[in-house]
mmCIF file with all atom_site columns, C-alpha atoms in Angstrom:
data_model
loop_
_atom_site.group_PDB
_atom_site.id
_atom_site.type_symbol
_atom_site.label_atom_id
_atom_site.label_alt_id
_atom_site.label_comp_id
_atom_site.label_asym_id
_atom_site.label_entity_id
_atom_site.label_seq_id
_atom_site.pdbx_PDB_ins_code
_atom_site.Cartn_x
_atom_site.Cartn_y
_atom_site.Cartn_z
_atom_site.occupancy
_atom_site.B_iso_or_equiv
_atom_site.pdbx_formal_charge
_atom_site.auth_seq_id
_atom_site.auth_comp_id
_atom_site.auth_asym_id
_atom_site.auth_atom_id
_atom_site.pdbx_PDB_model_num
ATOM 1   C CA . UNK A 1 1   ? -9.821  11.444  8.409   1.00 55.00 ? 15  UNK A CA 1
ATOM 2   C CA . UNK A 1 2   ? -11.538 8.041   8.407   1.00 67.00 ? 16  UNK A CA 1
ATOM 3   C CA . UNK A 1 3   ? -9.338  5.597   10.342  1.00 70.00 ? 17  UNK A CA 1
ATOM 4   C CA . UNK A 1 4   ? -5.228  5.129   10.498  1.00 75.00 ? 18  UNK A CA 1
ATOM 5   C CA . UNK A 1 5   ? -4.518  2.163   8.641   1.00 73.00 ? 19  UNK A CA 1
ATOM 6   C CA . UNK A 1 6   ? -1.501  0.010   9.925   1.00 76.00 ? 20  UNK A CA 1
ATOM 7   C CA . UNK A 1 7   ? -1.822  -2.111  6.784   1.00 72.00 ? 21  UNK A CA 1
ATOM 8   C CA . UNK A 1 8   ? -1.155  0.675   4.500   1.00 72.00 ? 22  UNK A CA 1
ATOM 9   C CA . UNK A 1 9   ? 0.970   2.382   7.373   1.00 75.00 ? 23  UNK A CA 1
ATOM 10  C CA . UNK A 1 10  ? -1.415  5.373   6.651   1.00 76.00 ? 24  UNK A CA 1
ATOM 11  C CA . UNK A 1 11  ? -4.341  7.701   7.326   1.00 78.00 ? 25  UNK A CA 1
ATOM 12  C CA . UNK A 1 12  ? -7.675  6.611   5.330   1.00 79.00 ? 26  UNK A CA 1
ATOM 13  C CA . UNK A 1 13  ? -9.814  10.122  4.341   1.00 74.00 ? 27  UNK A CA 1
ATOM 14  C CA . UNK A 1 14  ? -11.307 11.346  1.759   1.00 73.00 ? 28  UNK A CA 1
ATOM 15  C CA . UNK A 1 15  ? -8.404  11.822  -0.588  1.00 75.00 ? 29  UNK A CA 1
ATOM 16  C CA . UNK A 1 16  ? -7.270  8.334   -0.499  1.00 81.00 ? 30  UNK A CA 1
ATOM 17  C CA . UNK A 1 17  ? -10.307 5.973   0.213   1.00 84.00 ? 31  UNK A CA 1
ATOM 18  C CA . UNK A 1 18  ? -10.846 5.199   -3.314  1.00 86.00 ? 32  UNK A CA 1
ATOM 19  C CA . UNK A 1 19  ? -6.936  3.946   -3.379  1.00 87.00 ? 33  UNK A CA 1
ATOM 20  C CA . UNK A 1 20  ? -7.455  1.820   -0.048  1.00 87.00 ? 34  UNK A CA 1
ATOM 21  C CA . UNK A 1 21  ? -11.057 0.279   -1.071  1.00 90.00 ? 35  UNK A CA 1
ATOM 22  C CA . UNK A 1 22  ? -8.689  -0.306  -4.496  1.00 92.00 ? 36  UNK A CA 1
ATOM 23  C CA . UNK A 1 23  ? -6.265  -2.160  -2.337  1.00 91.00 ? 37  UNK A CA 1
ATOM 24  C CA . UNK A 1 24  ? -9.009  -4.675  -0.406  1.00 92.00 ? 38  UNK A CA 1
ATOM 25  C CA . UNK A 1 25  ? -10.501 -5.129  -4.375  1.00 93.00 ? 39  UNK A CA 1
ATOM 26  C CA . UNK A 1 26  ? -7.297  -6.342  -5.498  1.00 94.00 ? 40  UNK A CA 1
ATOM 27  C CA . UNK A 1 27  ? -5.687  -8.590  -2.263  1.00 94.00 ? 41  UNK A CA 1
ATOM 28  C CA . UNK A 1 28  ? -9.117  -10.101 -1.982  1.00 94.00 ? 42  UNK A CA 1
ATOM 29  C CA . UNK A 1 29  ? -8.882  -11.043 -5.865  1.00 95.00 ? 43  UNK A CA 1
ATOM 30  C CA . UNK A 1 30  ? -5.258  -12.221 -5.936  1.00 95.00 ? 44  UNK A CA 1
ATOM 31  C CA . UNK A 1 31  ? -6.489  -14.047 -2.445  1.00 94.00 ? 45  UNK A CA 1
ATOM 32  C CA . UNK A 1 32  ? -8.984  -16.290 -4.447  1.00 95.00 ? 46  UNK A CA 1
ATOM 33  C CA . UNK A 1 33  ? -6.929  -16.618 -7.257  1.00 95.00 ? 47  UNK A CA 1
ATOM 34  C CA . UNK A 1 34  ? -4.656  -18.511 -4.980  1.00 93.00 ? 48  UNK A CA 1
ATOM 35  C CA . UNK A 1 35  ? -7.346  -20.423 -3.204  1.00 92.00 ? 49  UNK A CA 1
ATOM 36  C CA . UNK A 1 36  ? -8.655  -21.548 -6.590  1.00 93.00 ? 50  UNK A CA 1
ATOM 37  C CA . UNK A 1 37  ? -5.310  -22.435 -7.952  1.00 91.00 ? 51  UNK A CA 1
ATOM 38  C CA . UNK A 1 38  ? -4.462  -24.593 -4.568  1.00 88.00 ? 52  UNK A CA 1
ATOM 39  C CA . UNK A 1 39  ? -7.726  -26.359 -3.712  1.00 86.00 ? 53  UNK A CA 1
ATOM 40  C CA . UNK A 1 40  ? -7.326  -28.623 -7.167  1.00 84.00 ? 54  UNK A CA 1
ATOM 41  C CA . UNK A 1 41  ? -4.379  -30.116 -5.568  1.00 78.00 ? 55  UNK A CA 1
ATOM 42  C CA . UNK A 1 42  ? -6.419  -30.923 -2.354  1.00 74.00 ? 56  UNK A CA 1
ATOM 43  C CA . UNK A 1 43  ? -9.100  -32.029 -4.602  1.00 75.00 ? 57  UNK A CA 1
ATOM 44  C CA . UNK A 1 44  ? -6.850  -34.323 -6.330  1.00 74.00 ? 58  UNK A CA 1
ATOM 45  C CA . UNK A 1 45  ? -5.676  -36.012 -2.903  1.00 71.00 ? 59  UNK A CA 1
ATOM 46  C CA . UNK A 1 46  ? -8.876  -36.660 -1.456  1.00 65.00 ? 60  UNK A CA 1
ATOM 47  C CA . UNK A 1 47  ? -10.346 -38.263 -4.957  1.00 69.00 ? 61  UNK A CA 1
ATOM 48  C CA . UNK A 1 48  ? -7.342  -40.397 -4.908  1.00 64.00 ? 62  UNK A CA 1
ATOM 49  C CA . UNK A 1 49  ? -7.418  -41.752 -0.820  1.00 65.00 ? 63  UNK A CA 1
ATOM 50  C CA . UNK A 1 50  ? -4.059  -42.321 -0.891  1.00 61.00 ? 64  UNK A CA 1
ATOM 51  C CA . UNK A 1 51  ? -2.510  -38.768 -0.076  1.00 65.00 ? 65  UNK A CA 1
ATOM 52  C CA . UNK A 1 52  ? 1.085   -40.650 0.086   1.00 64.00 ? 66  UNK A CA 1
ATOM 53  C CA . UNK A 1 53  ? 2.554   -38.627 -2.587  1.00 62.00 ? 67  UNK A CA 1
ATOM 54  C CA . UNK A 1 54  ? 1.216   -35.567 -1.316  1.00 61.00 ? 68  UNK A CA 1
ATOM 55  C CA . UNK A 1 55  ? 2.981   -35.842 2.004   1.00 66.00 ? 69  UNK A CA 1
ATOM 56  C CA . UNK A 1 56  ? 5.998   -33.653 2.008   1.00 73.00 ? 70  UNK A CA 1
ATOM 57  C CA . UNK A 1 57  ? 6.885   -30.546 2.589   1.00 78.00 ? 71  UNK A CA 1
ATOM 58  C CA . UNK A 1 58  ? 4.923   -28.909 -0.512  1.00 76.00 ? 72  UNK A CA 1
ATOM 59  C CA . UNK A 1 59  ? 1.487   -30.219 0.754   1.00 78.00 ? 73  UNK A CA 1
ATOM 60  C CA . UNK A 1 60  ? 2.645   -28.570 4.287   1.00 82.00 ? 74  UNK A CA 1
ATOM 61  C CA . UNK A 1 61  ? 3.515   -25.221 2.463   1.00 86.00 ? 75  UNK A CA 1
ATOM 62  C CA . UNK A 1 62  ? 0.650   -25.084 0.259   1.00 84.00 ? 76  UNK A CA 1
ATOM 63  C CA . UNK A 1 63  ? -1.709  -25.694 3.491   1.00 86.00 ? 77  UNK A CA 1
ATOM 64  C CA . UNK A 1 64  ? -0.324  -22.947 5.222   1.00 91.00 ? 78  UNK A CA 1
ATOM 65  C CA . UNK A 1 65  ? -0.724  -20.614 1.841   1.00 91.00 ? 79  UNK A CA 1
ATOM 66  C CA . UNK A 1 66  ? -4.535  -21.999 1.752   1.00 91.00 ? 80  UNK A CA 1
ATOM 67  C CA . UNK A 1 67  ? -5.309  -20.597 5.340   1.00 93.00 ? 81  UNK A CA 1
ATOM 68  C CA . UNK A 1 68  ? -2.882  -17.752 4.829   1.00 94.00 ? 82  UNK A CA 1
ATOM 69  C CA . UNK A 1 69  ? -5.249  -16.645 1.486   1.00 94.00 ? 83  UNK A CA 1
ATOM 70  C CA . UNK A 1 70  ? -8.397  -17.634 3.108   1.00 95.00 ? 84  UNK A CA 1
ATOM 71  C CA . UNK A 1 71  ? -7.879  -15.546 6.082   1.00 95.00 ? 85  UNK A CA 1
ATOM 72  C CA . UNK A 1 72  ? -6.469  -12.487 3.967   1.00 94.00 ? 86  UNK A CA 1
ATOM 73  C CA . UNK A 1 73  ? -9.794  -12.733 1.601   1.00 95.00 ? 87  UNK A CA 1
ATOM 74  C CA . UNK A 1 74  ? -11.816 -13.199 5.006   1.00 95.00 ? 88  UNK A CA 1
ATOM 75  C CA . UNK A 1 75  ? -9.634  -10.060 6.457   1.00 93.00 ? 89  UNK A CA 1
ATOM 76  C CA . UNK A 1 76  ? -10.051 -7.923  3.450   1.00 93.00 ? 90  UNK A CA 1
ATOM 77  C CA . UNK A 1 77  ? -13.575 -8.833  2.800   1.00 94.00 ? 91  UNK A CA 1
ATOM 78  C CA . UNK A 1 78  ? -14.739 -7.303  6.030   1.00 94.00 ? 92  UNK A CA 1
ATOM 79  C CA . UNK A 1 79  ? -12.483 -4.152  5.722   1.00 90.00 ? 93  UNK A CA 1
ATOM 80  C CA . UNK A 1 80  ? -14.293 -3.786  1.945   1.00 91.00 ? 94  UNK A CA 1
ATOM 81  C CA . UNK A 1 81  ? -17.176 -4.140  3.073   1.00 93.00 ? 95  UNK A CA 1
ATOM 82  C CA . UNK A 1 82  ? -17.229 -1.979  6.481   1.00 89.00 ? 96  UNK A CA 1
ATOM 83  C CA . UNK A 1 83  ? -15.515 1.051   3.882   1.00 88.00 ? 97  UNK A CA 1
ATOM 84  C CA . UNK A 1 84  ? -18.395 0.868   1.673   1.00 88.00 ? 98  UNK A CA 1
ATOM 85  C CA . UNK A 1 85  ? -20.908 0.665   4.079   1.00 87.00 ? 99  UNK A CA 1
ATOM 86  C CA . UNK A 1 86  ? -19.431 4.313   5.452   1.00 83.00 ? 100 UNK A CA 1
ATOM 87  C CA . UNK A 1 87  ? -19.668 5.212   2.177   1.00 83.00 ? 101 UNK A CA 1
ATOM 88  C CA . UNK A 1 88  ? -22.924 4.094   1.786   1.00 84.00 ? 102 UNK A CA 1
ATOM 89  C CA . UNK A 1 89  ? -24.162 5.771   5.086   1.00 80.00 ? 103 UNK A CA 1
ATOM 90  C CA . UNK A 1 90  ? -22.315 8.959   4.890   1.00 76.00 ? 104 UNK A CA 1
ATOM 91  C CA . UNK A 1 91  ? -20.311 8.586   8.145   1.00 75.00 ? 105 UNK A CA 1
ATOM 92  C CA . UNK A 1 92  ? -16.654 8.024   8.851   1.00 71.00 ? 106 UNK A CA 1
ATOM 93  C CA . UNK A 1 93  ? -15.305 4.559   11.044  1.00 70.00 ? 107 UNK A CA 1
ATOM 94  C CA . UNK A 1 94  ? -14.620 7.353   13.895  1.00 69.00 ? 108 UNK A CA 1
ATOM 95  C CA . UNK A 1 95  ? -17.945 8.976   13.266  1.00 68.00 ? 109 UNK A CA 1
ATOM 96  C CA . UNK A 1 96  ? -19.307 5.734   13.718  1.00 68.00 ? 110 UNK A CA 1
ATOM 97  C CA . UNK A 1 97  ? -17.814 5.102   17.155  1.00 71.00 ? 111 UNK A CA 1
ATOM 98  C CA . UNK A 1 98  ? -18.676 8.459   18.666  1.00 72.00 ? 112 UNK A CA 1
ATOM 99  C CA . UNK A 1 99  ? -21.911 8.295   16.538  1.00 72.00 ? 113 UNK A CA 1
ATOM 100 C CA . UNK A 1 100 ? -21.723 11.056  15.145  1.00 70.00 ? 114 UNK A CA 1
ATOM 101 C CA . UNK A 1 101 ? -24.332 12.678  12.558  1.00 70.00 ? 115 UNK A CA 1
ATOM 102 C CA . UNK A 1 102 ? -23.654 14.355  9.206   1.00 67.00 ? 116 UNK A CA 1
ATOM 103 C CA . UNK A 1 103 ? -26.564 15.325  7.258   1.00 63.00 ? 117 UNK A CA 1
ATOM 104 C CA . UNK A 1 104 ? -25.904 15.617  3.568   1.00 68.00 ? 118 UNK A CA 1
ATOM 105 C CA . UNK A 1 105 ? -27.668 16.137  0.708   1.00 71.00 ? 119 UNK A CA 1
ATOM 106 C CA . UNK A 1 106 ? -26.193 13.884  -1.660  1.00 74.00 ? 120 UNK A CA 1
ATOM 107 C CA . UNK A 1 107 ? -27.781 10.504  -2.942  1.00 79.00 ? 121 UNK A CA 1
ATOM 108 C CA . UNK A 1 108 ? -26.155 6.861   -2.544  1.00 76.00 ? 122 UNK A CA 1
ATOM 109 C CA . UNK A 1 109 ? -25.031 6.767   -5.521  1.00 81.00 ? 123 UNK A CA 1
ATOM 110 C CA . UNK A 1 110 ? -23.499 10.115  -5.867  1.00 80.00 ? 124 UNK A CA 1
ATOM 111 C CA . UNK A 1 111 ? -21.465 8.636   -2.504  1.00 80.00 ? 125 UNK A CA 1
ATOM 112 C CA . UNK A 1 112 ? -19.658 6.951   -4.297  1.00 82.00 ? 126 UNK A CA 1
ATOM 113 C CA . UNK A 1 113 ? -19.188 9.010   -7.215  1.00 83.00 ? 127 UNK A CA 1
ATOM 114 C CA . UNK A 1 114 ? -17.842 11.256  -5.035  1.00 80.00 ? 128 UNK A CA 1
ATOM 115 C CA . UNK A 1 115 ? -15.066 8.546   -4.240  1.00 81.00 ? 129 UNK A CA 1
ATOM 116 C CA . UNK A 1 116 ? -14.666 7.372   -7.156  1.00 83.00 ? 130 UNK A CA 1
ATOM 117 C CA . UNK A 1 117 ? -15.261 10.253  -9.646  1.00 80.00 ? 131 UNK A CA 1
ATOM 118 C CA . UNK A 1 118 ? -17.439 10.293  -12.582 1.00 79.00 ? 132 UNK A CA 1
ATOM 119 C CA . UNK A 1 119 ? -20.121 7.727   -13.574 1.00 81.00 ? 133 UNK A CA 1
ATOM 120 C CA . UNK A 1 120 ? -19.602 4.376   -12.962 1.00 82.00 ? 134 UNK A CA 1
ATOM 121 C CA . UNK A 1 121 ? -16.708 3.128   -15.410 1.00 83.00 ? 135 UNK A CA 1
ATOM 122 C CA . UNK A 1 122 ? -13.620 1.005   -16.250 1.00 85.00 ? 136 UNK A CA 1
ATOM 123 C CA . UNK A 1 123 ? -11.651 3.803   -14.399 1.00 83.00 ? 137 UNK A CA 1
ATOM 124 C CA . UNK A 1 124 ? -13.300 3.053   -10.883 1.00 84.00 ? 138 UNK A CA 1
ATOM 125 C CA . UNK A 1 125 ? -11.001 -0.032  -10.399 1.00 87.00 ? 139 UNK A CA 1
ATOM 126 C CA . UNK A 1 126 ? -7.905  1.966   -11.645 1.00 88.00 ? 140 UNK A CA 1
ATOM 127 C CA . UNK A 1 127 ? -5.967  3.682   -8.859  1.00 85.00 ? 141 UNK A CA 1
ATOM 128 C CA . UNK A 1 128 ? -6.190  6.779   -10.904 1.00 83.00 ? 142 UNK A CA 1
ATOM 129 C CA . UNK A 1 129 ? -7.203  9.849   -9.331  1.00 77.00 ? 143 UNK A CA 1
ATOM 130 C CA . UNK A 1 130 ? -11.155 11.121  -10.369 1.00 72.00 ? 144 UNK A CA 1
ATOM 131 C CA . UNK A 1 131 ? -11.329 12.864  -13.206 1.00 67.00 ? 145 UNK A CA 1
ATOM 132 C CA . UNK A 1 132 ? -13.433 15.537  -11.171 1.00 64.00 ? 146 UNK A CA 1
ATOM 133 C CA . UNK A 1 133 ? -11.879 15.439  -8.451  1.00 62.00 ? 147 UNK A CA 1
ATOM 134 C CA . UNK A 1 134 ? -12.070 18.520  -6.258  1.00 61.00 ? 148 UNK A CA 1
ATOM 135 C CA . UNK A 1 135 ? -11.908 19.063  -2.111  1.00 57.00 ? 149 UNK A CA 1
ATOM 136 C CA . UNK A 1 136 ? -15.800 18.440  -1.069  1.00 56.00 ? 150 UNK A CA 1
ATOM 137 C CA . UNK A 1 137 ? -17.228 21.270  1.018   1.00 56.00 ? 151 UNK A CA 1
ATOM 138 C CA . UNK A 1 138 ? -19.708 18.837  2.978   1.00 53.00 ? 152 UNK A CA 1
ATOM 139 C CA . UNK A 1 139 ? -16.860 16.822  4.744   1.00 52.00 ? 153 UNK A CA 1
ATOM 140 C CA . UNK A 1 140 ? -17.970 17.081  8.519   1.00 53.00 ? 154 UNK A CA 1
ATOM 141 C CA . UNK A 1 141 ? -15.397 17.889  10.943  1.00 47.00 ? 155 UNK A CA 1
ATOM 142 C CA . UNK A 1 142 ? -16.023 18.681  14.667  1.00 48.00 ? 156 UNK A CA 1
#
């Protein structure tokens, strides 16, 4: 087991990390495809200086869904990146806190094959499961 996610309301390990790096990928996308569909309408306002028309409750609503998407890109960002770092490294978010060890004999890359199955394709960002998949015998458990 990596970590217990309360945003996915499960336990991230080694047969579901591709599905929750998956998950920040896609909220972090949809999160800037919101922030560059709203910031236009801020852009409008300030180009005008007269942000009259903009005062009601839509400009209040949208401001709330522009921090709202920042923070979840921000959020999801930092989970992405901290999951691929472990990757990466070859250690677990718990093996990281007790730093623990484990000595493997498999390359960076092949890391993250072995999350994400097979060379480096379409199918990585598909929550599919790897086409090779099989249980790993290095996994390091104590």
């Amino acid at each position: 087991m990596d970590h217990h996610c309360p945003w996915v309301n499960n336990c991230v390990g080694e047969f579901n990390q591709k599905y929750f790096l998956l998950f920040n990928i896609y909220i972090g996308v949809i999160s800037l495809q919101i922030l560059a569909t709203i910031l236009p309408t801020f852009n409008s306002c300030a180009k005008l200086n007269n942000c009259e028309q903009f005062v009601d409750i839509k400009m209040i609503i949208l401001l709330l869904l522009l921090v709202e998407a920042a923070l979840f890109f921000f959020f999801t960002l930092i989970m992405l990146l901290t999951q691929a770092w472990n990757i990466y490294s070859d250690i677990s978010t718990i093996g990281r806190y007790k730093s623990e060890k484990c000595a493997t004999s498999l390359s960076r890359c092949n890391r993250f094959r072995q999350v994400f199955g097979e060379k480096f394709s379409y199918r990585w960002f598909l929550p599919t499961l790897p086409s090779d998949f099989k249980r790993q015998p290095h996994v390091c458990f104590k």
